[in-house]
Structures are given as structure tokens and as C-alpha cells.
mmCIF file of C-alpha atoms and ligand atoms in Angstrom:
data_model
loop_
_atom_site.group_PDB
_atom_site.id
_atom_site.type_symbol
_atom_site.label_atom_id
_atom_site.label_comp_id
_atom_site.label_asym_id
_atom_site.label_seq_id
_atom_site.Cartn_x
_atom_site.Cartn_y
_atom_site.Cartn_z
ATOM 1 C CA MET A 1 -0.069 0.042 0.040
ATOM 2 C CA ALA A 2 1.393 3.392 -1.006
ATOM 3 C CA ARG A 3 0.437 6.980 -0.502
ATOM 4 C CA VAL A 4 -0.540 8.213 -3.998
ATOM 5 C CA THR A 5 -1.233 12.161 -4.967
ATOM 6 C CA LEU A 6 -4.227 12.895 -7.268
ATOM 7 C CA PHE A 7 -3.222 16.302 -8.703
ATOM 8 C CA GLU A 8 -6.499 17.793 -9.998
ATOM 9 C CA VAL A 9 -6.167 19.645 -13.461
ATOM 10 C CA GLY A 10 -9.890 19.841 -14.419
ATOM 11 C CA PRO A 11 -10.515 23.585 -13.677
ATOM 12 C CA ARG A 12 -7.507 24.322 -16.143
ATOM 13 C CA ASP A 13 -6.752 21.370 -18.282
ATOM 14 C CA GLY A 14 -10.495 20.459 -18.485
ATOM 15 C CA LEU A 15 -12.066 23.897 -19.024
ATOM 16 C CA GLN A 16 -9.259 25.232 -21.230
ATOM 17 C CA ASN A 17 -10.789 23.208 -23.959
ATOM 18 C CA GLU A 18 -14.462 24.052 -23.609
ATOM 19 C CA ALA A 19 -15.936 25.956 -26.636
ATOM 20 C CA ARG A 20 -18.421 28.001 -24.442
ATOM 21 C CA LEU A 21 -16.896 30.162 -22.077
ATOM 22 C CA VAL A 22 -17.906 28.938 -18.623
ATOM 23 C CA PRO A 23 -18.493 32.100 -16.194
ATOM 24 C CA ALA A 24 -15.842 32.505 -13.644
ATOM 25 C CA ALA A 25 -18.572 31.987 -10.685
ATOM 26 C CA ASP A 26 -19.004 28.320 -12.103
ATOM 27 C CA LYS A 27 -15.328 27.604 -12.099
ATOM 28 C CA ILE A 28 -14.841 29.197 -8.467
ATOM 29 C CA ARG A 29 -17.645 26.988 -7.220
ATOM 30 C CA LEU A 30 -16.015 24.115 -8.726
ATOM 31 C CA VAL A 31 -12.710 24.823 -7.489
ATOM 32 C CA ASP A 32 -14.475 25.038 -3.915
ATOM 33 C CA LEU A 33 -16.085 21.885 -4.399
ATOM 34 C CA LEU A 34 -12.702 20.230 -5.199
ATOM 35 C CA SER A 35 -11.280 21.786 -2.196
ATOM 36 C CA ALA A 36 -13.743 19.957 0.074
ATOM 37 C CA THR A 37 -12.931 16.702 -1.543
ATOM 38 C CA GLY A 38 -9.429 15.903 0.406
ATOM 39 C CA LEU A 39 -7.249 16.752 -2.823
ATOM 40 C CA ARG A 40 -4.341 18.638 -1.849
ATOM 41 C CA ARG A 41 -3.188 19.738 -5.168
ATOM 42 C CA ILE A 42 -5.710 21.740 -7.711
ATOM 43 C CA GLU A 43 -4.611 23.352 -10.945
ATOM 44 C CA VAL A 44 -6.796 26.291 -11.124
ATOM 45 C CA THR A 45 -6.291 28.255 -14.283
ATOM 46 C CA SER A 46 -3.429 29.281 -16.624
ATOM 47 C CA PHE A 47 -1.939 32.879 -17.094
ATOM 48 C CA VAL A 48 -1.594 32.618 -20.799
ATOM 49 C CA SER A 49 -2.503 34.641 -23.833
ATOM 50 C CA PRO A 50 -6.259 35.439 -23.802
ATOM 51 C CA HIS A 51 -6.073 35.571 -27.716
ATOM 52 C CA TRP A 52 -4.872 32.129 -27.536
ATOM 53 C CA VAL A 53 -6.854 30.337 -25.038
ATOM 54 C CA PRO A 54 -10.018 32.747 -24.306
ATOM 55 C CA GLN A 55 -11.411 30.418 -21.748
ATOM 56 C CA MET A 56 -8.646 31.097 -19.148
ATOM 57 C CA ALA A 57 -8.664 34.912 -19.572
ATOM 58 C CA ASP A 58 -10.465 35.113 -16.093
ATOM 59 C CA ALA A 59 -7.522 33.603 -14.433
ATOM 60 C CA ALA A 60 -7.026 36.479 -11.877
ATOM 61 C CA GLU A 61 -10.665 36.506 -11.101
ATOM 62 C CA VAL A 62 -10.865 32.748 -10.461
ATOM 63 C CA LEU A 63 -7.770 32.786 -8.261
ATOM 64 C CA GLY A 64 -9.060 35.800 -6.330
ATOM 65 C CA GLY A 65 -12.475 34.178 -5.924
ATOM 66 C CA ILE A 66 -11.974 30.840 -4.627
ATOM 67 C CA ALA A 67 -12.240 29.909 -0.632
ATOM 68 C CA ARG A 68 -8.514 28.505 0.095
ATOM 69 C CA ALA A 69 -8.672 25.420 2.077
ATOM 70 C CA PRO A 70 -5.645 24.895 4.516
ATOM 71 C CA GLY A 71 -3.139 22.426 3.130
ATOM 72 C CA VAL A 72 -4.128 22.603 -0.453
ATOM 73 C CA SER A 73 -1.704 24.226 -2.967
ATOM 74 C CA TYR A 74 -3.506 26.075 -5.794
ATOM 75 C CA ALA A 75 -1.543 25.977 -8.958
ATOM 76 C CA ALA A 76 -1.629 27.936 -12.357
ATOM 77 C CA LEU A 77 0.255 27.378 -15.561
ATOM 78 C CA THR A 78 2.860 30.324 -16.370
ATOM 79 C CA PRO A 79 4.450 30.154 -19.960
ATOM 80 C CA ASN A 80 6.712 33.145 -19.543
ATOM 81 C CA LEU A 81 7.593 35.795 -16.963
ATOM 82 C CA GLN A 82 4.225 37.842 -17.789
ATOM 83 C CA GLY A 83 2.402 35.041 -16.800
ATOM 84 C CA PHE A 84 4.380 34.289 -13.759
ATOM 85 C CA THR A 85 3.794 38.035 -12.664
ATOM 86 C CA ALA A 86 0.334 37.824 -12.893
ATOM 87 C CA ALA A 87 -0.046 34.335 -10.998
ATOM 88 C CA ARG A 88 1.965 35.723 -8.307
ATOM 89 C CA ALA A 89 -0.116 38.748 -7.926
ATOM 90 C CA ALA A 90 -3.198 36.591 -7.911
ATOM 91 C CA ARG A 91 -1.579 34.510 -5.070
ATOM 92 C CA ALA A 92 -0.804 31.279 -6.929
ATOM 93 C CA ASP A 93 0.669 28.863 -4.498
ATOM 94 C CA GLU A 94 2.637 27.030 -7.149
ATOM 95 C CA VAL A 95 3.076 27.718 -10.965
ATOM 96 C CA ALA A 96 3.952 25.319 -13.889
ATOM 97 C CA VAL A 97 5.945 25.807 -16.912
ATOM 98 C CA PHE A 98 5.116 23.568 -20.009
ATOM 99 C CA ALA A 99 7.519 22.194 -22.592
ATOM 100 C CA SER A 100 7.168 19.842 -25.291
ATOM 101 C CA ALA A 101 8.933 16.927 -26.439
ATOM 102 C CA SER A 102 8.100 17.662 -29.981
ATOM 103 C CA GLU A 103 9.168 20.732 -32.036
ATOM 104 C CA GLY A 104 5.699 20.786 -34.094
ATOM 105 C CA PHE A 105 3.634 20.781 -30.635
ATOM 106 C CA SER A 106 6.214 23.514 -29.041
ATOM 107 C CA ARG A 107 5.332 25.729 -32.018
ATOM 108 C CA LYS A 108 1.613 25.562 -32.098
ATOM 109 C CA ASN A 109 1.447 25.603 -28.073
ATOM 110 C CA LEU A 110 3.874 28.170 -27.361
ATOM 111 C CA ASN A 111 4.796 29.837 -30.569
ATOM 112 C CA CYS A 112 8.374 28.978 -30.249
ATOM 113 C CA SER A 113 10.871 25.851 -30.373
ATOM 114 C CA ILE A 114 11.724 23.803 -27.408
ATOM 115 C CA ALA A 115 15.076 25.488 -26.899
ATOM 116 C CA GLU A 116 13.058 29.016 -26.789
ATOM 117 C CA SER A 117 10.650 27.726 -24.397
ATOM 118 C CA LEU A 118 13.292 26.565 -21.910
ATOM 119 C CA GLU A 119 14.912 30.124 -22.346
ATOM 120 C CA ARG A 120 11.678 31.840 -21.583
ATOM 121 C CA PHE A 121 11.161 29.503 -18.434
ATOM 122 C CA ALA A 122 14.432 30.424 -17.026
ATOM 123 C CA PRO A 123 13.430 33.792 -15.788
ATOM 124 C CA VAL A 124 10.304 32.420 -14.571
ATOM 125 C CA LEU A 125 12.331 29.894 -12.287
ATOM 126 C CA ALA A 126 14.539 32.700 -11.238
ATOM 127 C CA ALA A 127 11.663 34.819 -10.051
ATOM 128 C CA ALA A 128 9.712 31.969 -8.777
ATOM 129 C CA GLN A 129 13.031 30.822 -6.549
ATOM 130 C CA ALA A 130 13.249 34.256 -5.341
ATOM 131 C CA ALA A 131 9.638 34.523 -4.251
ATOM 132 C CA GLY A 132 9.740 30.764 -2.886
ATOM 133 C CA VAL A 133 6.960 29.591 -5.263
ATOM 134 C CA PRO A 134 7.537 26.077 -6.128
ATOM 135 C CA VAL A 135 7.629 25.325 -9.723
ATOM 136 C CA ARG A 136 6.363 22.291 -11.642
ATOM 137 C CA GLY A 137 7.435 21.256 -15.198
ATOM 138 C CA TYR A 138 5.235 19.634 -17.961
ATOM 139 C CA VAL A 139 6.865 17.651 -20.889
ATOM 140 C CA SER A 140 3.862 17.152 -23.450
ATOM 141 C CA CYS A 141 3.768 14.678 -26.294
ATOM 142 C CA ILE A 142 5.723 11.929 -24.383
ATOM 143 C CA THR A 143 4.984 9.406 -26.854
ATOM 144 C CA GLU A 144 3.246 11.051 -29.835
ATOM 145 C CA CYS A 145 2.668 14.441 -31.449
ATOM 146 C CA PRO A 146 -0.562 15.376 -33.285
ATOM 147 C CA TYR A 147 2.132 17.249 -35.877
ATOM 148 C CA ASP A 148 5.298 15.298 -35.733
ATOM 149 C CA GLY A 149 4.205 11.657 -35.243
ATOM 150 C CA PRO A 150 6.074 9.315 -32.802
ATOM 151 C CA VAL A 151 8.450 11.019 -30.111
ATOM 152 C CA ALA A 152 11.331 9.100 -28.993
ATOM 153 C CA PRO A 153 11.989 8.429 -25.364
ATOM 154 C CA GLU A 154 15.561 9.827 -25.213
ATOM 155 C CA VAL A 155 14.059 13.550 -26.217
ATOM 156 C CA VAL A 156 11.476 13.171 -23.268
ATOM 157 C CA LEU A 157 14.520 12.443 -20.995
ATOM 158 C CA THR A 158 16.394 15.424 -22.355
ATOM 159 C CA VAL A 159 13.628 17.961 -21.942
ATOM 160 C CA ALA A 160 12.641 16.561 -18.421
ATOM 161 C CA ARG A 161 16.260 16.507 -17.225
ATOM 162 C CA ASP A 162 16.373 20.443 -18.276
ATOM 163 C CA LEU A 163 13.330 21.152 -16.468
ATOM 164 C CA LEU A 164 14.641 19.443 -13.260
ATOM 165 C CA ALA A 165 18.067 21.055 -13.831
ATOM 166 C CA MET A 166 16.577 24.491 -14.072
ATOM 167 C CA GLY A 167 14.743 23.901 -10.749
ATOM 168 C CA CYS A 168 11.485 22.450 -11.349
ATOM 169 C CA TYR A 169 10.316 20.164 -8.146
ATOM 170 C CA GLU A 170 8.643 17.830 -10.588
ATOM 171 C CA VAL A 171 8.010 16.912 -14.089
ATOM 172 C CA SER A 172 4.590 15.604 -15.253
ATOM 173 C CA LEU A 173 4.948 13.383 -18.075
ATOM 174 C CA GLY A 174 1.899 14.493 -20.489
ATOM 175 C CA ASP A 175 0.325 12.140 -23.010
ATOM 176 C CA THR A 176 -1.441 15.012 -24.784
ATOM 177 C CA LEU A 177 -3.144 12.932 -27.330
ATOM 178 C CA GLY A 178 -3.911 10.245 -25.343
ATOM 179 C CA HIS A 179 -2.347 7.605 -27.659
ATOM 180 C CA ALA A 180 0.351 6.275 -25.265
ATOM 181 C CA THR A 181 0.198 2.523 -24.827
ATOM 182 C CA PRO A 182 1.171 0.481 -21.601
ATOM 183 C CA ALA A 183 4.095 -0.604 -23.919
ATOM 184 C CA GLY A 184 5.109 2.824 -24.761
ATOM 185 C CA VAL A 185 4.910 4.025 -21.301
ATOM 186 C CA GLU A 186 7.087 1.074 -20.043
ATOM 187 C CA ARG A 187 9.706 1.911 -22.337
ATOM 188 C CA LEU A 188 9.742 5.634 -21.574
ATOM 189 C CA LEU A 189 9.925 4.798 -17.828
ATOM 190 C CA ALA A 190 12.296 2.295 -17.775
ATOM 191 C CA LEU A 191 14.781 4.886 -19.531
ATOM 192 C CA LEU A 192 13.572 8.061 -17.223
ATOM 193 C CA VAL A 193 13.239 6.606 -13.767
ATOM 194 C CA PRO A 194 16.703 5.175 -13.229
ATOM 195 C CA GLU A 195 18.226 8.559 -14.166
ATOM 196 C CA LEU A 196 15.476 11.029 -12.779
ATOM 197 C CA GLY A 197 14.109 8.975 -9.940
ATOM 198 C CA ALA A 198 10.349 8.148 -9.762
ATOM 199 C CA ALA A 199 9.716 10.765 -6.775
ATOM 200 C CA ARG A 200 10.508 13.654 -9.128
ATOM 201 C CA LEU A 201 7.925 12.297 -11.894
ATOM 202 C CA ALA A 202 4.279 12.343 -12.268
ATOM 203 C CA GLY A 203 2.053 10.865 -14.744
ATOM 204 C CA HIS A 204 -0.590 13.084 -16.931
ATOM 205 C CA PHE A 205 -2.653 10.828 -19.127
ATOM 206 C CA HIS A 206 -5.523 11.709 -21.630
ATOM 207 C CA ASP A 207 -7.848 8.943 -22.069
ATOM 208 C CA THR A 208 -8.615 9.155 -25.703
ATOM 209 C CA GLN A 209 -7.864 5.412 -26.444
ATOM 210 C CA ALA A 210 -9.225 4.490 -22.839
ATOM 211 C CA TRP A 211 -5.568 3.364 -22.044
ATOM 212 C CA ALA A 212 -4.948 6.041 -19.240
ATOM 213 C CA LEU A 213 -5.564 3.617 -16.185
ATOM 214 C CA ASP A 214 -3.246 0.889 -17.694
ATOM 215 C CA ASN A 215 -0.690 3.483 -18.363
ATOM 216 C CA ILE A 216 -1.275 4.597 -14.627
ATOM 217 C CA ALA A 217 -0.770 1.119 -13.459
ATOM 218 C CA VAL A 218 2.419 0.870 -15.431
ATOM 219 C CA ALA A 219 3.693 4.091 -13.736
ATOM 220 C CA LEU A 220 2.901 2.843 -10.438
ATOM 221 C CA ASP A 221 4.896 -0.203 -10.845
ATOM 222 C CA HIS A 222 7.984 2.257 -11.729
ATOM 223 C CA GLY A 223 7.364 3.871 -8.464
ATOM 224 C CA LEU A 224 5.571 6.964 -9.632
ATOM 225 C CA ARG A 225 3.099 8.241 -6.887
ATOM 226 C CA VAL A 226 1.582 11.396 -8.560
ATOM 227 C CA PHE A 227 -1.196 11.359 -11.068
ATOM 228 C CA ASP A 228 -2.708 14.255 -12.903
ATOM 229 C CA SER A 229 -6.481 13.711 -13.565
ATOM 230 C CA SER A 230 -9.539 15.915 -14.267
ATOM 231 C CA VAL A 231 -12.864 15.706 -12.458
ATOM 232 C CA GLY A 232 -15.445 14.237 -14.704
ATOM 233 C CA GLY A 233 -12.770 13.254 -17.360
ATOM 234 C CA MET A 234 -13.277 16.824 -18.724
ATOM 235 C CA GLY A 235 -10.895 18.220 -21.081
ATOM 236 C CA GLY A 236 -8.469 18.018 -24.119
ATOM 237 C CA CYS A 237 -6.014 20.570 -25.525
ATOM 238 C CA PRO A 238 -6.763 23.146 -27.837
ATOM 239 C CA TYR A 239 -3.449 22.601 -29.665
ATOM 240 C CA ALA A 240 -3.858 18.750 -29.746
ATOM 241 C CA PRO A 241 -6.689 17.997 -32.487
ATOM 242 C CA GLY A 242 -8.662 14.830 -31.338
ATOM 243 C CA ALA A 243 -7.197 14.699 -27.802
ATOM 244 C CA LYS A 244 -9.876 13.836 -25.242
ATOM 245 C CA GLY A 245 -10.145 14.496 -21.573
ATOM 246 C CA ASN A 246 -7.818 13.697 -18.978
ATOM 247 C CA VAL A 247 -8.485 10.766 -17.147
ATOM 248 C CA ALA A 248 -11.441 11.167 -14.857
ATOM 249 C CA THR A 249 -10.300 11.910 -11.292
ATOM 250 C CA GLU A 250 -13.064 9.460 -10.046
ATOM 251 C CA ALA A 251 -11.494 6.614 -12.140
ATOM 252 C CA VAL A 252 -8.134 6.977 -10.857
ATOM 253 C CA LEU A 253 -9.803 7.445 -7.241
ATOM 254 C CA THR A 254 -11.397 3.830 -7.776
ATOM 255 C CA LEU A 255 -8.358 2.254 -9.377
ATOM 256 C CA MET A 256 -6.244 3.417 -6.047
ATOM 257 C CA GLU A 257 -8.849 2.105 -3.894
ATOM 258 C CA ARG A 258 -8.740 -1.329 -5.597
ATOM 259 C CA LEU A 259 -5.152 -1.387 -5.444
ATOM 260 C CA GLY A 260 -5.366 -0.629 -1.796
ATOM 261 C CA HIS A 261 -3.315 2.811 -2.287
ATOM 262 C CA GLU A 262 -4.323 5.644 -0.035
ATOM 263 C CA THR A 263 -5.258 9.013 -1.480
ATOM 264 C CA GLY A 264 -7.223 10.949 1.126
ATOM 265 C CA VAL A 265 -9.866 11.837 -1.407
ATOM 266 C CA ASP A 266 -13.719 11.315 -0.231
ATOM 267 C CA PRO A 267 -15.493 9.529 -3.246
ATOM 268 C CA ALA A 268 -18.833 11.267 -2.110
ATOM 269 C CA ALA A 269 -17.429 14.902 -2.166
ATOM 270 C CA LEU A 270 -15.656 14.060 -5.554
ATOM 271 C CA GLU A 271 -18.987 12.758 -6.889
ATOM 272 C CA LYS A 272 -20.594 16.082 -5.872
ATOM 273 C CA ALA A 273 -17.854 18.027 -7.773
ATOM 274 C CA ALA A 274 -18.127 15.893 -10.750
ATOM 275 C CA ARG A 275 -21.580 16.462 -11.094
ATOM 276 C CA HIS A 276 -21.066 20.219 -10.862
ATOM 277 C CA ALA A 277 -18.377 19.949 -13.610
ATOM 278 C CA ALA A 278 -21.077 17.893 -15.773
ATOM 279 C CA ALA A 279 -23.534 20.726 -15.352
ATOM 280 C CA ILE A 280 -21.291 23.817 -16.339
ATOM 281 C CA THR A 281 -20.060 22.251 -19.060
ATOM 282 C CA GLY A 282 -23.453 20.622 -20.439
ATOM 283 C CA ARG A 283 -22.661 17.123 -20.219
ATOM 284 C CA ASP A 284 -24.738 14.536 -18.903
ATOM 285 C CA ARG A 285 -24.008 12.567 -15.748
HETATM 286 P P1 LIG B 301 3.290 35.050 -28.374
HETATM 287 O O1 LIG B 301 2.244 35.352 -29.191
HETATM 288 O O2 LIG B 301 4.368 34.406 -29.153
HETATM 289 O O3 LIG B 301 3.809 35.812 -27.283
HETATM 290 O O4 LIG B 301 2.390 33.619 -27.554
HETATM 291 P P2 LIG B 301 4.237 37.465 -27.338
HETATM 292 O O5 LIG B 301 5.345 37.503 -26.285
HETATM 293 O O6 LIG B 301 4.762 37.791 -28.879
HETATM 294 O O7 LIG B 301 3.141 38.359 -27.049
HETATM 295 C C1 LIG B 301 1.971 38.675 -27.693
HETATM 296 C C2 LIG B 301 0.758 38.961 -26.950
HETATM 297 O O8 LIG B 301 0.553 37.943 -25.981
HETATM 298 C C3 LIG B 301 1.170 40.423 -26.261
HETATM 299 O O9 LIG B 301 -0.244 41.073 -26.226
HETATM 300 C C4 LIG B 301 1.568 39.688 -24.874
HETATM 301 O O10 LIG B 301 1.244 40.694 -23.904
HETATM 302 C C5 LIG B 301 0.512 38.761 -24.691
HETATM 303 P P3 LIG B 301 -0.562 42.225 -27.344
HETATM 304 O O11 LIG B 301 0.850 43.338 -27.040
HETATM 305 O O12 LIG B 301 -0.387 41.497 -28.368
HETATM 306 O O13 LIG B 301 -1.924 42.692 -26.903
HETATM 307 N N1 LIG B 301 1.121 37.675 -23.637
HETATM 308 C C6 LIG B 301 0.143 37.273 -22.531
HETATM 309 N N2 LIG B 301 -0.929 37.626 -21.854
HETATM 310 C C7 LIG B 301 -1.515 37.084 -21.041
HETATM 311 N N3 LIG B 301 -0.590 36.092 -20.303
HETATM 312 C C8 LIG B 301 0.692 35.997 -20.784
HETATM 313 C C9 LIG B 301 1.101 36.397 -21.982
HETATM 314 N N4 LIG B 301 2.213 36.352 -22.541
HETATM 315 C C10 LIG B 301 2.207 37.115 -23.588
HETATM 316 N N5 LIG B 301 1.408 34.895 -20.149
HETATM 317 C C11 LIG B 301 2.367 32.405 -25.718
HETATM 318 C C12 LIG B 301 3.433 33.148 -26.560
HETATM 319 C C13 LIG B 301 3.066 31.683 -24.834
HETATM 320 C C14 LIG B 301 1.829 33.549 -24.821
HETATM 321 C C15 LIG B 301 1.202 32.005 -26.293
HETATM 322 O O14 LIG B 301 1.633 30.990 -27.323
HETATM 323 C C16 LIG B 301 0.293 31.074 -25.293
HETATM 324 O O15 LIG B 301 -0.428 31.851 -24.506
HETATM 325 N N6 LIG B 301 0.157 30.000 -25.240
HETATM 326 C C17 LIG B 301 -0.575 29.282 -24.223
HETATM 327 C C18 LIG B 301 -0.884 28.021 -24.902
HETATM 328 C C19 LIG B 301 -1.630 27.172 -23.705
HETATM 329 O O16 LIG B 301 -1.993 27.640 -22.930
HETATM 330 N N7 LIG B 301 -2.022 25.941 -24.127
HETATM 331 C C20 LIG B 301 -2.652 24.872 -23.190
HETATM 332 C C21 LIG B 301 -1.857 24.339 -22.022
HETATM 333 S S1 LIG B 301 -0.543 23.134 -22.528
HETATM 334 C C22 LIG B 301 -1.440 21.712 -22.073
HETATM 335 O O17 LIG B 301 -2.690 21.770 -22.141
HETATM 336 C C23 LIG B 301 -0.745 20.572 -22.117
HETATM 337 C C24 LIG B 301 -0.432 19.940 -20.714
HETATM 338 O O18 LIG B 301 -1.986 19.704 -20.148
HETATM 339 C C25 LIG B 301 0.171 18.694 -20.689
HETATM 340 C C26 LIG B 301 -0.133 17.651 -21.518
HETATM 341 O O19 LIG B 301 -1.274 17.234 -21.850
HETATM 342 O O20 LIG B 301 0.748 17.336 -22.318
HETATM 343 C C27 LIG B 301 0.232 21.081 -19.754
HETATM 344 MG MG1 LIG B 302 -2.996 17.835 -20.606
#
């Protein structure tokens, strides 16, 4: 039996892909419901260009409106120093920078190459360290890119190593498209874990092919103990056509309960949050 952390990304990764603008008050209510579940890490929003991702234009309003529960870390995505400065002003407890293991996705998502994105992250890391704000890193497209095709594990290792060397406390490995297979995840982690250590890696699986839970099981076998998920399985990525939602937090919770792992999350409270998520995105539940 292990202690496993569910890193809730629904309010950000889930909602960022909704075509219909969800009012800030509904997002705030969602985060507040999530705060009552026992989840300890919640990615609330992102401080990105409103021209690129209009759904996240209310980032400061949402972070400013939530009721902060003790012991919960409220996170925000920050692609550059401008985003970090705004996130800091809105009192984000931690921030995340997000790189890609493929050049095609990096260009579409961040409008720059992988190397340029890392250059933009350097001042974010410096400012965050000076302010005592923890920084998480993401590597997207860990096995496949919607633009460039298959991605070599060695490239993922290089980018993850760079993010950790820059000062990220953890790197979340993003199966952006949701096409990763258990065999692919096995190959990747067999390369990454011996060098980087399982304690500094998290799994971020979209569930397009319904393999996310199998991929999480492989990652558990490799010692990973942090998994990103989205309440109600909301999500996708505006720059990954065809990508479906993140694996549902409820499904990961059920898996952990079956395997006897401790998460501290209350299923009934989570169900309440999932019902609200469904209501604000117009889905059935
Ligand atoms: P750019 O156009 O190259 O940026 O975009 P720029 O520096 O040239 O600035 C252009 C304009 O953007 C300026 O405004 C800036 O002020 C503004 P203007 O003068 O034209 O009015 N701007 C900003 N505004 C607000 N916040 C900021 C910011 N920075 C510049 N932080 C940029 C570069 C990175 C900004 C843009 O490409 C962008 O916002 N991209 C966001 C992409 C995004 O959010 N993608 C989804 C999240 S990643 C993901 O989902 C994957 C993940 O879940 C893991 C996985 O699944 O793999 C994490
Ligand atoms: Mg994602």
C-alpha cells in the first residue's frame, strides 16, 4: 500500500478546451467543491494569452474568488515571466511551466521552439525561486505528437532533465494526445526513472484510447506516486486536435482504492464536484 497524490487539473486542463465560455463564478464553485474532497493539489487556471486561450482569460478573477482550504496548493500555468508575474499577484501557491518533447507541438502551443521555450522559462524559475514559489514542469507529447508523429523516449528524457536542472521540483509527463500505450509508457519509464528518479516524476494521461488507467498502472509499477486527473474526465487540449479529456479523477480514485493505495480523497465529495463539472460544461452525468 502506498500514498498516492491525485493532482487535479480539471479547472485548467479540463475547462481550457471548452468552446463555450464558462462563467468565472461556476469555475470558482468547481474549485471550492474540489477543495472539500481531500485533494491537496489543484491546478486552478493558466496565465496565458487570452487571444490564444480565451477560456482562461479570467485567471486572476478565479484565483481571487476561491475559498482557500488549508493544506491545499492552488496552482497555475505560466508560460513566461508575464504569466508568472500575474499568477504571483493573484496568489498562486505554485506555478507550472510547460515544454514539449516535439518541435511541432511546441510551435503550435507556445509559438516557439523547445529550446526557446526553455529560455523563456529560465526567468520564471529565477523569479519563482526568489519568491519561494514552487515550480512544476510539464513535458507534453511523451510518446506521440499530433504534428510530428512518434516521439523518441530519449527526447523526453532530455527535456525532463533540463526542467529538473532548471529547478522544477517535479516533471509531469504528458500524454497530450492520449495515444500512449502501456508498452510505450514502459519503454519511456525504463529510461527515465533510473536517471531522474520516480519521486520527481508524475503521470499526466489523457484518455482518448481508454488506456490511461493501464498506463497509470505501469507508472505505479515504476514507482510514480503522483497522477494528474480531471474531475468528470473533462478536457482535451486546444493545440492537440482529437485529444480527449484527461483521465477522470473518479476513475483514478477507484483504481487506487482497488489497489489498496491511500489518496485521502472522499468519493462522495468528489462525485458532487463531478456533477457540478458536468452541469457547467453541459454534459450528462
Ligand atoms: P506569443 O504571441 O508568441 O507571445 O505567444 P508574445 O510574447 O509575442 O506576446 C504577444 C501578446 O500576448 C502580447 O499582447 C502579450 O502581452 C501577450 P498584445 O501586445 O499583442 O496585446 N502575452 C500574454 N498575455 C497574458 N498572459 C501571458 C502572456 N504572454 C504574452 N502569459 C504565448 C506566446 C506563450 C503567450 C502563447 O503562445 C500562449 O499563451 N500559449 C498558451 C498555450 C496554452 O495555454 N496551451 C494549453 C496548455 S498546455 C497543455 O494543455 C498541455 C498540458 O496539459 C500537458 C499535456 O497534456 O501534455 C500542460
Ligand atoms: Mg493535458
